[in-house]
Amino acid sequence: MEEDVGFFGSLVSPIEELLRFVLEALHSITEAFGLESYGFAIILLTIVIKMLLYPLTVKQIKSMKAMQKLAPKLRKIQEKYKDDPPMLQQKMGALYRDAGVNPLAGCLPMLIQMPILMGMYYALYHFHFEAGKDIFFWLPSLSEPDPLYILPLLSAATTYLMQKQTTVEVTGQMKMMMVFMPLFIGFISLTFPSGLVLYWVTMNVVQIGQQWWMYRSGDVDKGAKADA
């Protein structure tokens, strides 16, 4: 396990160092306003990252919503041509073309965001907070797990809300995932440093706000054909 962590850590090392530098810079800013805890800098850094990634988030949500709307028709085609793979591929391709949807459109934004997310993970996981500046509200140390389990509960709740906000059609399998994923995130958050879980919760909250704005402003519905 340690070798795997070292391998992945080395891949995102430049991003990790950059994020660490930015975190220190943002802490200097928050400290100048009397907010000495690194918790405020983590929240600010997360907001900055999510703002920079907003265009990619829009593309990802557009693709996700489009694929969910096509799901019933796709299942009918898969059932009808399950014994004829060539025809199945042909019919699925025609369905995507007619709807102006590229099934791979949602993957690219995720691939671009992954190195940033991994860099943030390692930057916070290995971060050495200054003594006394890692205290954040009820948290005695951002380097240690939340003793009151508040952040793990929030990580599970916000993950569930974020999923529910983007789901058009809830099938049996989707219902299981909507329950399993938040519980899994909440469970692993029990042992993670609270600074890392604070980042995750903040990211979810900002994402929920961004998705609300996308639907309100119509960003998700604009340019659907352009993303095909």
PDB file of C-alpha atoms in Angstrom:
ATOM      1  CA  MET A   1       0.000   0.000   0.000  1.00  0.00           C
ATOM      2  CA  GLU A   2       2.827   2.398   0.886  1.00  0.00           C
ATOM      3  CA  GLU A   3       4.467   1.791  -2.516  1.00  0.00           C
ATOM      4  CA  ASP A   4       1.189   2.580  -4.273  1.00  0.00           C
ATOM      5  CA  VAL A   5       0.784   5.805  -2.299  1.00  0.00           C
ATOM      6  CA  GLY A   6       4.380   6.763  -3.125  1.00  0.00           C
ATOM      7  CA  PHE A   7       3.857   6.025  -6.825  1.00  0.00           C
ATOM      8  CA  PHE A   8       0.656   8.058  -7.134  1.00  0.00           C
ATOM      9  CA  GLY A   9       2.087  10.735  -4.888  1.00  0.00           C
ATOM     10  CA  SER A  10       5.088  11.156  -7.214  1.00  0.00           C
ATOM     11  CA  LEU A  11       2.786  11.561 -10.233  1.00  0.00           C
ATOM     12  CA  VAL A  12       0.991  14.539  -8.717  1.00  0.00           C
ATOM     13  CA  SER A  13       3.981  15.894  -6.779  1.00  0.00           C
ATOM     14  CA  PRO A  14       4.235  19.162  -8.796  1.00  0.00           C
ATOM     15  CA  ILE A  15       0.518  19.861  -8.281  1.00  0.00           C
ATOM     16  CA  GLU A  16       0.855  18.963  -4.593  1.00  0.00           C
ATOM     17  CA  GLU A  17       3.706  21.452  -4.164  1.00  0.00           C
ATOM     18  CA  LEU A  18       1.788  24.170  -6.005  1.00  0.00           C
ATOM     19  CA  LEU A  19      -1.330  23.651  -3.891  1.00  0.00           C
ATOM     20  CA  ARG A  20       0.759  23.673  -0.732  1.00  0.00           C
ATOM     21  CA  PHE A  21       2.317  26.981  -1.794  1.00  0.00           C
ATOM     22  CA  VAL A  22      -1.112  28.468  -2.546  1.00  0.00           C
ATOM     23  CA  LEU A  23      -2.456  27.187   0.785  1.00  0.00           C
ATOM     24  CA  GLU A  24       0.363  28.958   2.625  1.00  0.00           C
ATOM     25  CA  ALA A  25      -0.307  32.153   0.644  1.00  0.00           C
ATOM     26  CA  LEU A  26      -4.019  32.040   1.418  1.00  0.00           C
ATOM     27  CA  HIS A  27      -3.260  31.385   5.070  1.00  0.00           C
ATOM     28  CA  SER A  28      -1.172  34.561   5.128  1.00  0.00           C
ATOM     29  CA  ILE A  29      -4.199  36.432   3.795  1.00  0.00           C
ATOM     30  CA  THR A  30      -6.687  34.948   6.269  1.00  0.00           C
ATOM     31  CA  GLU A  31      -4.207  35.430   9.104  1.00  0.00           C
ATOM     32  CA  ALA A  32      -3.939  39.120   8.221  1.00  0.00           C
ATOM     33  CA  PHE A  33      -7.693  39.343   8.885  1.00  0.00           C
ATOM     34  CA  GLY A  34      -7.318  37.676  12.274  1.00  0.00           C
ATOM     35  CA  LEU A  35      -8.299  34.175  11.102  1.00  0.00           C
ATOM     36  CA  GLU A  36      -5.224  32.216  12.201  1.00  0.00           C
ATOM     37  CA  SER A  37      -6.561  28.702  11.703  1.00  0.00           C
ATOM     38  CA  TYR A  38      -5.539  26.902   8.539  1.00  0.00           C
ATOM     39  CA  GLY A  39      -9.157  25.731   8.336  1.00  0.00           C
ATOM     40  CA  PHE A  40     -10.162  29.062   6.809  1.00  0.00           C
ATOM     41  CA  ALA A  41      -7.346  28.809   4.252  1.00  0.00           C
ATOM     42  CA  ILE A  42      -8.479  25.276   3.302  1.00  0.00           C
ATOM     43  CA  ILE A  43     -12.031  26.526   2.744  1.00  0.00           C
ATOM     44  CA  LEU A  44     -10.790  29.472   0.676  1.00  0.00           C
ATOM     45  CA  LEU A  45      -8.481  27.275  -1.415  1.00  0.00           C
ATOM     46  CA  THR A  46     -11.310  24.824  -2.101  1.00  0.00           C
ATOM     47  CA  ILE A  47     -13.586  27.657  -3.260  1.00  0.00           C
ATOM     48  CA  VAL A  48     -10.848  29.009  -5.563  1.00  0.00           C
ATOM     49  CA  ILE A  49     -10.294  25.562  -7.117  1.00  0.00           C
ATOM     50  CA  LYS A  50     -14.014  24.996  -7.667  1.00  0.00           C
ATOM     51  CA  MET A  51     -14.403  28.432  -9.263  1.00  0.00           C
ATOM     52  CA  LEU A  52     -11.527  27.727 -11.673  1.00  0.00           C
ATOM     53  CA  LEU A  53     -13.027  24.340 -12.558  1.00  0.00           C
ATOM     54  CA  TYR A  54     -16.559  25.672 -13.051  1.00  0.00           C
ATOM     55  CA  PRO A  55     -16.507  25.462 -16.906  1.00  0.00           C
ATOM     56  CA  LEU A  56     -15.462  21.806 -16.672  1.00  0.00           C
ATOM     57  CA  THR A  57     -18.151  21.155 -14.084  1.00  0.00           C
ATOM     58  CA  VAL A  58     -20.781  22.569 -16.450  1.00  0.00           C
ATOM     59  CA  LYS A  59     -19.636  20.222 -19.234  1.00  0.00           C
ATOM     60  CA  GLN A  60     -19.656  17.251 -16.894  1.00  0.00           C
ATOM     61  CA  ILE A  61     -23.163  17.950 -15.576  1.00  0.00           C
ATOM     62  CA  LYS A  62     -24.485  18.548 -19.107  1.00  0.00           C
ATOM     63  CA  SER A  63     -23.198  15.180 -20.254  1.00  0.00           C
ATOM     64  CA  MET A  64     -24.489  13.420 -17.132  1.00  0.00           C
ATOM     65  CA  LYS A  65     -27.990  14.858 -17.488  1.00  0.00           C
ATOM     66  CA  ALA A  66     -28.130  14.044 -21.202  1.00  0.00           C
ATOM     67  CA  MET A  67     -27.078  10.437 -20.595  1.00  0.00           C
ATOM     68  CA  GLN A  68     -29.644  10.033 -17.823  1.00  0.00           C
ATOM     69  CA  LYS A  69     -32.425  11.275 -20.114  1.00  0.00           C
ATOM     70  CA  LEU A  70     -31.406   8.729 -22.751  1.00  0.00           C
ATOM     71  CA  ALA A  71     -31.201   5.858 -20.239  1.00  0.00           C
ATOM     72  CA  PRO A  72     -34.758   4.463 -20.797  1.00  0.00           C
ATOM     73  CA  LYS A  73     -34.326   4.362 -24.597  1.00  0.00           C
ATOM     74  CA  LEU A  74     -30.846   2.908 -24.188  1.00  0.00           C
ATOM     75  CA  ARG A  75     -32.135   0.078 -22.000  1.00  0.00           C
ATOM     76  CA  LYS A  76     -34.808  -0.795 -24.582  1.00  0.00           C
ATOM     77  CA  ILE A  77     -32.191  -0.991 -27.335  1.00  0.00           C
ATOM     78  CA  GLN A  78     -29.880  -3.108 -25.161  1.00  0.00           C
ATOM     79  CA  GLU A  79     -32.701  -5.513 -24.365  1.00  0.00           C
ATOM     80  CA  LYS A  80     -33.895  -5.737 -27.976  1.00  0.00           C
ATOM     81  CA  TYR A  81     -30.453  -6.314 -29.530  1.00  0.00           C
ATOM     82  CA  LYS A  82     -28.662  -8.070 -26.676  1.00  0.00           C
ATOM     83  CA  ASP A  83     -28.011 -11.111 -28.925  1.00  0.00           C
ATOM     84  CA  ASP A  84     -26.755  -9.000 -31.847  1.00  0.00           C
ATOM     85  CA  PRO A  85     -23.710  -6.945 -30.676  1.00  0.00           C
ATOM     86  CA  PRO A  86     -22.979  -5.285 -34.070  1.00  0.00           C
ATOM     87  CA  MET A  87     -26.584  -4.094 -34.421  1.00  0.00           C
ATOM     88  CA  LEU A  88     -26.595  -3.038 -30.761  1.00  0.00           C
ATOM     89  CA  GLN A  89     -23.560  -0.806 -31.320  1.00  0.00           C
ATOM     90  CA  GLN A  90     -25.111   0.605 -34.479  1.00  0.00           C
ATOM     91  CA  LYS A  91     -28.422   1.436 -32.793  1.00  0.00           C
ATOM     92  CA  MET A  92     -26.700   2.947 -29.759  1.00  0.00           C
ATOM     93  CA  GLY A  93     -24.528   5.100 -32.009  1.00  0.00           C
ATOM     94  CA  ALA A  94     -27.604   6.278 -33.918  1.00  0.00           C
ATOM     95  CA  LEU A  95     -29.366   7.130 -30.638  1.00  0.00           C
ATOM     96  CA  TYR A  96     -26.414   9.237 -29.478  1.00  0.00           C
ATOM     97  CA  ARG A  97     -26.163  11.000 -32.853  1.00  0.00           C
ATOM     98  CA  ASP A  98     -29.874  11.806 -33.002  1.00  0.00           C
ATOM     99  CA  ALA A  99     -29.809  13.174 -29.462  1.00  0.00           C
ATOM    100  CA  GLY A 100     -26.603  15.117 -30.077  1.00  0.00           C
ATOM    101  CA  VAL A 101     -24.886  13.388 -27.157  1.00  0.00           C
ATOM    102  CA  ASN A 102     -21.308  12.198 -26.864  1.00  0.00           C
ATOM    103  CA  PRO A 103     -21.123   9.476 -24.167  1.00  0.00           C
ATOM    104  CA  LEU A 104     -17.451  10.320 -23.593  1.00  0.00           C
ATOM    105  CA  ALA A 105     -18.057  14.052 -23.123  1.00  0.00           C
ATOM    106  CA  GLY A 106     -18.356  13.704 -19.353  1.00  0.00           C
ATOM    107  CA  CYS A 107     -15.099  11.769 -19.014  1.00  0.00           C
ATOM    108  CA  LEU A 108     -12.654  14.463 -20.165  1.00  0.00           C
ATOM    109  CA  PRO A 109     -13.599  16.998 -17.470  1.00  0.00           C
ATOM    110  CA  MET A 110     -13.250  14.273 -14.842  1.00  0.00           C
ATOM    111  CA  LEU A 111      -9.826  13.245 -16.179  1.00  0.00           C
ATOM    112  CA  ILE A 112      -8.638  16.853 -16.080  1.00  0.00           C
ATOM    113  CA  GLN A 113      -9.904  17.328 -12.534  1.00  0.00           C
ATOM    114  CA  MET A 114      -8.445  14.102 -11.138  1.00  0.00           C
ATOM    115  CA  PRO A 115      -4.785  15.285 -10.897  1.00  0.00           C
ATOM    116  CA  ILE A 116      -5.977  18.406  -9.060  1.00  0.00           C
ATOM    117  CA  LEU A 117      -8.101  16.351  -6.663  1.00  0.00           C
ATOM    118  CA  MET A 118      -5.250  13.918  -6.039  1.00  0.00           C
ATOM    119  CA  GLY A 119      -2.809  16.797  -5.558  1.00  0.00           C
ATOM    120  CA  MET A 120      -5.134  18.357  -3.012  1.00  0.00           C
ATOM    121  CA  TYR A 121      -5.451  15.007  -1.244  1.00  0.00           C
ATOM    122  CA  TYR A 122      -1.687  14.591  -0.840  1.00  0.00           C
ATOM    123  CA  ALA A 123      -1.103  18.277  -0.081  1.00  0.00           C
ATOM    124  CA  LEU A 124      -3.472  18.127   2.900  1.00  0.00           C
ATOM    125  CA  TYR A 125      -2.656  14.567   3.947  1.00  0.00           C
ATOM    126  CA  HIS A 126       1.047  15.355   4.300  1.00  0.00           C
ATOM    127  CA  PHE A 127       0.712  18.964   5.421  1.00  0.00           C
ATOM    128  CA  HIS A 128       2.458  19.961   8.653  1.00  0.00           C
ATOM    129  CA  PHE A 129       0.346  22.599  10.339  1.00  0.00           C
ATOM    130  CA  GLU A 130       1.944  25.174  12.601  1.00  0.00           C
ATOM    131  CA  ALA A 131       1.310  24.554  16.279  1.00  0.00           C
ATOM    132  CA  GLY A 132      -1.842  26.277  17.473  1.00  0.00           C
ATOM    133  CA  LYS A 133      -2.951  27.128  13.947  1.00  0.00           C
ATOM    134  CA  ASP A 134      -4.469  23.724  13.235  1.00  0.00           C
ATOM    135  CA  ILE A 135      -7.325  24.278  15.691  1.00  0.00           C
ATOM    136  CA  PHE A 136     -10.612  24.949  13.909  1.00  0.00           C
ATOM    137  CA  PHE A 137     -13.817  25.476  15.876  1.00  0.00           C
ATOM    138  CA  TRP A 138     -14.509  22.109  17.600  1.00  0.00           C
ATOM    139  CA  LEU A 139     -11.516  20.423  15.910  1.00  0.00           C
ATOM    140  CA  PRO A 140      -8.457  20.198  18.209  1.00  0.00           C
ATOM    141  CA  SER A 141      -6.201  19.469  15.207  1.00  0.00           C
ATOM    142  CA  LEU A 142      -6.716  19.494  11.444  1.00  0.00           C
ATOM    143  CA  SER A 143      -4.117  16.714  11.259  1.00  0.00           C
ATOM    144  CA  GLU A 144      -6.278  14.337  13.300  1.00  0.00           C
ATOM    145  CA  PRO A 145      -9.724  12.777  12.674  1.00  0.00           C
ATOM    146  CA  ASP A 146     -12.777  14.675  13.890  1.00  0.00           C
ATOM    147  CA  PRO A 147     -13.350  13.484  17.493  1.00  0.00           C
ATOM    148  CA  LEU A 148     -17.044  14.441  17.362  1.00  0.00           C
ATOM    149  CA  TYR A 149     -17.670  12.819  13.919  1.00  0.00           C
ATOM    150  CA  ILE A 150     -19.365  15.999  12.685  1.00  0.00           C
ATOM    151  CA  LEU A 151     -17.290  16.287   9.497  1.00  0.00           C
ATOM    152  CA  PRO A 152     -17.755  12.608   8.522  1.00  0.00           C
ATOM    153  CA  LEU A 153     -21.517  13.051   8.905  1.00  0.00           C
ATOM    154  CA  LEU A 154     -21.393  16.217   6.810  1.00  0.00           C
ATOM    155  CA  SER A 155     -19.279  14.486   4.165  1.00  0.00           C
ATOM    156  CA  ALA A 156     -21.891  11.735   3.838  1.00  0.00           C
ATOM    157  CA  ALA A 157     -24.847  14.148   3.842  1.00  0.00           C
ATOM    158  CA  THR A 158     -23.384  16.557   1.278  1.00  0.00           C
ATOM    159  CA  THR A 159     -22.310  13.699  -0.986  1.00  0.00           C
ATOM    160  CA  TYR A 160     -25.886  12.378  -0.935  1.00  0.00           C
ATOM    161  CA  LEU A 161     -27.378  15.810  -1.668  1.00  0.00           C
ATOM    162  CA  MET A 162     -24.939  16.386  -4.521  1.00  0.00           C
ATOM    163  CA  GLN A 163     -25.862  13.040  -6.109  1.00  0.00           C
ATOM    164  CA  LYS A 164     -29.587  13.580  -5.645  1.00  0.00           C
ATOM    165  CA  GLN A 165     -29.360  17.024  -7.249  1.00  0.00           C
ATOM    166  CA  THR A 166     -27.961  15.606 -10.507  1.00  0.00           C
ATOM    167  CA  THR A 167     -30.054  12.426 -10.781  1.00  0.00           C
ATOM    168  CA  VAL A 168     -32.965  12.510 -13.233  1.00  0.00           C
ATOM    169  CA  GLU A 169     -34.109   8.892 -13.091  1.00  0.00           C
ATOM    170  CA  VAL A 170     -33.470   6.719 -10.042  1.00  0.00           C
ATOM    171  CA  THR A 171     -33.350   3.001 -10.874  1.00  0.00           C
ATOM    172  CA  GLY A 172     -32.811   0.162  -8.422  1.00  0.00           C
ATOM    173  CA  GLN A 173     -29.056   0.154  -9.018  1.00  0.00           C
ATOM    174  CA  MET A 174     -28.864   3.932  -8.824  1.00  0.00           C
ATOM    175  CA  LYS A 175     -30.735   3.905  -5.511  1.00  0.00           C
ATOM    176  CA  MET A 176     -28.146   1.519  -4.109  1.00  0.00           C
ATOM    177  CA  MET A 177     -25.287   3.724  -5.284  1.00  0.00           C
ATOM    178  CA  MET A 178     -26.940   6.853  -3.889  1.00  0.00           C
ATOM    179  CA  VAL A 179     -26.982   5.193  -0.479  1.00  0.00           C
ATOM    180  CA  PHE A 180     -23.704   3.263  -0.654  1.00  0.00           C
ATOM    181  CA  MET A 181     -21.447   6.083  -1.880  1.00  0.00           C
ATOM    182  CA  PRO A 182     -22.327   8.626   0.856  1.00  0.00           C
ATOM    183  CA  LEU A 183     -22.009   5.912   3.516  1.00  0.00           C
ATOM    184  CA  PHE A 184     -18.638   4.869   2.114  1.00  0.00           C
ATOM    185  CA  ILE A 185     -17.379   8.473   2.021  1.00  0.00           C
ATOM    186  CA  GLY A 186     -18.601   9.036   5.572  1.00  0.00           C
ATOM    187  CA  PHE A 187     -16.950   5.816   6.755  1.00  0.00           C
ATOM    188  CA  ILE A 188     -13.498   6.533   5.336  1.00  0.00           C
ATOM    189  CA  SER A 189     -13.764  10.110   6.638  1.00  0.00           C
ATOM    190  CA  LEU A 190     -13.771   8.715  10.176  1.00  0.00           C
ATOM    191  CA  THR A 191     -10.026   8.019   9.949  1.00  0.00           C
ATOM    192  CA  PHE A 192      -8.902  10.814   7.587  1.00  0.00           C
ATOM    193  CA  PRO A 193      -7.287  14.006   8.888  1.00  0.00           C
ATOM    194  CA  SER A 194     -10.082  16.499   9.537  1.00  0.00           C
ATOM    195  CA  GLY A 195      -8.383  19.066   7.271  1.00  0.00           C
ATOM    196  CA  LEU A 196      -8.848  16.699   4.341  1.00  0.00           C
ATOM    197  CA  VAL A 197     -12.488  16.015   5.247  1.00  0.00           C
ATOM    198  CA  LEU A 198     -13.064  19.770   5.621  1.00  0.00           C
ATOM    199  CA  TYR A 199     -11.838  20.158   2.039  1.00  0.00           C
ATOM    200  CA  TRP A 200     -14.236  17.416   0.851  1.00  0.00           C
ATOM    201  CA  VAL A 201     -17.239  18.912   2.641  1.00  0.00           C
ATOM    202  CA  THR A 202     -16.458  22.407   1.336  1.00  0.00           C
ATOM    203  CA  MET A 203     -16.024  21.039  -2.190  1.00  0.00           C
ATOM    204  CA  ASN A 204     -19.428  19.325  -1.980  1.00  0.00           C
ATOM    205  CA  VAL A 205     -21.148  22.449  -0.648  1.00  0.00           C
ATOM    206  CA  VAL A 206     -19.656  24.614  -3.413  1.00  0.00           C
ATOM    207  CA  GLN A 207     -20.572  21.971  -6.012  1.00  0.00           C
ATOM    208  CA  ILE A 208     -24.175  21.926  -4.755  1.00  0.00           C
ATOM    209  CA  GLY A 209     -24.270  25.717  -5.032  1.00  0.00           C
ATOM    210  CA  GLN A 210     -22.754  25.621  -8.527  1.00  0.00           C
ATOM    211  CA  GLN A 211     -25.226  23.000  -9.706  1.00  0.00           C
ATOM    212  CA  TRP A 212     -28.118  25.020  -8.308  1.00  0.00           C
ATOM    213  CA  TRP A 213     -26.844  28.027 -10.252  1.00  0.00           C
ATOM    214  CA  MET A 214     -26.421  25.973 -13.446  1.00  0.00           C
ATOM    215  CA  TYR A 215     -30.039  24.831 -13.337  1.00  0.00           C
ATOM    216  CA  ARG A 216     -31.316  28.288 -12.377  1.00  0.00           C
ATOM    217  CA  SER A 217     -29.362  30.092 -15.097  1.00  0.00           C
ATOM    218  CA  GLY A 218     -29.965  27.389 -17.706  1.00  0.00           C
ATOM    219  CA  ASP A 219     -26.248  26.674 -18.210  1.00  0.00           C
ATOM    220  CA  VAL A 220     -26.913  22.922 -18.230  1.00  0.00           C
ATOM    221  CA  ASP A 221     -29.418  23.210 -21.084  1.00  0.00           C
ATOM    222  CA  LYS A 222     -27.347  25.587 -23.225  1.00  0.00           C
ATOM    223  CA  GLY A 223     -25.172  24.215 -25.975  1.00  0.00           C
ATOM    224  CA  ALA A 224     -26.093  20.559 -25.558  1.00  0.00           C
ATOM    225  CA  LYS A 225     -25.399  19.930 -29.253  1.00  0.00           C
ATOM    226  CA  ALA A 226     -22.045  21.687 -29.004  1.00  0.00           C
ATOM    227  CA  ASP A 227     -20.794  19.142 -26.498  1.00  0.00           C
ATOM    228  CA  ALA A 228     -21.600  16.181 -28.733  1.00  0.00           C
TER     229      ALA A 228
END
